[in-house]
Amino acid sequence: LAKTTQPISMDSYEGQEVNITCSHNNIATNDYITWYQQFPSQGPRFIIQGYKTKVTNEVASLFIPADRKSSTLSLPRVSLSDTAVYYCLVVTGRRALTFGSGTRLQVQP
Amino acid sequence: GAVVSQHPSWVICKSGTSVKIECRSLDFQATTMFWYRQFPKQSLMLMATSNEGSKATYEQGVEKDKFLINHASLTLSTLTVTSAHPEDSSFYICSADGLSGDSPLHFGNGTRLTVT
């Protein structure tokens, strides 16, 4: 399984754009990248996933460079409610997800 | 979208008793369900993989006789914590997989177990 490395924590202010970068140097050809958000005492919530280049949905964008050894989750104009832990995962086939330590994002007013 | 429901959302039990946690896929059939445990300030740790109609596969270090998993139907898996002890107090989360292609896995909202 491809191991992921992401910052333990990040701080931001309301209205700012937040970029969380994750490295996954040994990602395999068929793997794709997925990001989850988790609030305290709740299960992880799917945010976005992608294989290469850029993916955008209503809540976030995901940038994946050509070598796919890293990815960046971009949250536009964060609010206090975006304070959460964000997990970057590399997915292989239909399998259980292996969670790393995640990034604890704290948004200040 | 796919919905995974867990029940109860929290439970308090006395040491030595057993507790059952249910995980249901509400709008799809889940051939496989996964059970995780999460301690405070830590990440999710996979406990076991539950396949409908067959025995669960447990991760190393997880006692199968203590954490009984039953996946009797395509929409329901249960985790029973037997003879619970205070160290079993944790947040238990399930996820269900039954969708095709690269659809993301969806998670239940977790069950907070407190053993007194």
mmCIF file of C-alpha atoms in Angstrom, chain B residues 9-88:
data_model
loop_
_atom_site.group_PDB
_atom_site.id
_atom_site.type_symbol
_atom_site.label_atom_id
_atom_site.label_comp_id
_atom_site.label_asym_id
_atom_site.label_seq_id
_atom_site.Cartn_x
_atom_site.Cartn_y
_atom_site.Cartn_z
ATOM 1 C CA SER B 9 -24.511 6.440 18.002
ATOM 2 C CA TRP B 10 -23.334 6.056 21.571
ATOM 3 C CA VAL B 11 -23.546 3.400 24.255
ATOM 4 C CA ILE B 12 -22.414 3.072 27.829
ATOM 5 C CA CYS B 13 -22.056 -0.388 29.286
ATOM 6 C CA LYS B 14 -20.648 -2.027 32.361
ATOM 7 C CA SER B 15 -17.431 -3.975 32.326
ATOM 8 C CA GLY B 16 -18.007 -7.622 31.477
ATOM 9 C CA THR B 17 -21.123 -7.086 29.380
ATOM 10 C CA SER B 18 -21.434 -7.361 25.607
ATOM 11 C CA VAL B 19 -22.456 -4.640 23.201
ATOM 12 C CA LYS B 20 -23.711 -4.973 19.636
ATOM 13 C CA ILE B 21 -23.201 -2.274 17.029
ATOM 14 C CA GLU B 22 -25.106 -2.325 13.751
ATOM 15 C CA CYS B 23 -23.976 -1.026 10.395
ATOM 16 C CA ARG B 24 -26.517 -0.746 7.607
ATOM 17 C CA SER B 25 -26.247 0.291 3.996
ATOM 18 C CA LEU B 26 -29.492 2.123 3.388
ATOM 19 C CA ASP B 27 -29.680 2.514 -0.366
ATOM 20 C CA PHE B 28 -27.331 -0.070 -1.775
ATOM 21 C CA GLN B 29 -26.232 -3.629 -1.186
ATOM 22 C CA ALA B 30 -22.874 -3.971 0.476
ATOM 23 C CA THR B 31 -21.001 -7.163 -0.216
ATOM 24 C CA THR B 32 -18.170 -5.950 1.973
ATOM 25 C CA MET B 33 -18.143 -3.846 5.102
ATOM 26 C CA PHE B 34 -15.183 -2.611 7.073
ATOM 27 C CA TRP B 35 -14.925 -1.958 10.791
ATOM 28 C CA TYR B 36 -12.584 0.638 12.219
ATOM 29 C CA ARG B 37 -11.691 1.791 15.703
ATOM 30 C CA GLN B 38 -10.512 5.271 16.572
ATOM 31 C CA PHE B 39 -9.037 6.383 19.874
ATOM 32 C CA PRO B 40 -9.020 10.078 20.857
ATOM 33 C CA LYS B 41 -6.702 12.246 18.776
ATOM 34 C CA GLN B 42 -5.691 9.238 16.682
ATOM 35 C CA SER B 43 -6.451 8.044 13.188
ATOM 36 C CA LEU B 44 -8.805 5.283 12.170
ATOM 37 C CA MET B 45 -7.428 1.778 12.544
ATOM 38 C CA LEU B 46 -8.904 -1.038 10.485
ATOM 39 C CA MET B 47 -10.121 -3.877 12.675
ATOM 40 C CA ALA B 48 -11.705 -6.287 10.233
ATOM 41 C CA THR B 49 -13.240 -6.799 6.832
ATOM 42 C CA SER B 50 -16.674 -8.321 6.778
ATOM 43 C CA ASN B 51 -17.944 -10.194 3.726
ATOM 44 C CA GLU B 52 -21.570 -11.145 3.334
ATOM 45 C CA GLY B 53 -22.103 -14.831 3.971
ATOM 46 C CA SER B 54 -18.552 -15.620 5.022
ATOM 47 C CA LYS B 55 -16.235 -15.213 7.957
ATOM 48 C CA ALA B 56 -14.690 -11.857 8.638
ATOM 49 C CA THR B 57 -11.012 -11.212 8.104
ATOM 50 C CA TYR B 58 -9.357 -9.636 11.114
ATOM 51 C CA GLU B 59 -6.322 -7.405 11.154
ATOM 52 C CA GLN B 60 -3.274 -8.457 13.096
ATOM 53 C CA GLY B 61 -3.695 -7.862 16.787
ATOM 54 C CA VAL B 62 -7.498 -7.791 16.743
ATOM 55 C CA GLU B 63 -9.032 -10.619 18.754
ATOM 56 C CA LYS B 64 -11.718 -12.304 16.698
ATOM 57 C CA ASP B 65 -13.292 -13.912 19.744
ATOM 58 C CA LYS B 66 -13.654 -10.547 21.409
ATOM 59 C CA PHE B 67 -14.918 -8.600 18.421
ATOM 60 C CA LEU B 68 -17.531 -10.804 16.805
ATOM 61 C CA ILE B 69 -18.586 -9.755 13.329
ATOM 62 C CA ASN B 70 -21.653 -11.016 11.526
ATOM 63 C CA HIS B 71 -22.568 -10.006 7.979
ATOM 64 C CA ALA B 72 -25.705 -12.033 7.433
ATOM 65 C CA SER B 73 -27.265 -9.871 4.751
ATOM 66 C CA LEU B 74 -26.192 -7.506 2.010
ATOM 67 C CA THR B 75 -27.347 -4.508 4.017
ATOM 68 C CA LEU B 76 -26.353 -5.335 7.575
ATOM 69 C CA SER B 77 -23.158 -6.103 9.432
ATOM 70 C CA THR B 78 -22.900 -6.238 13.203
ATOM 71 C CA LEU B 79 -19.941 -5.896 15.518
ATOM 72 C CA THR B 80 -20.326 -7.358 18.995
ATOM 73 C CA VAL B 81 -17.813 -6.382 21.630
ATOM 74 C CA THR B 82 -17.888 -9.293 24.032
ATOM 75 C CA SER B 83 -16.996 -9.039 27.715
ATOM 76 C CA ALA B 84 -16.192 -5.378 27.280
ATOM 77 C CA HIS B 85 -13.525 -3.740 29.406
ATOM 78 C CA PRO B 86 -12.677 -0.069 29.897
ATOM 79 C CA GLU B 87 -9.811 -0.344 27.417
ATOM 80 C CA ASP B 88 -12.383 -1.215 24.742
#
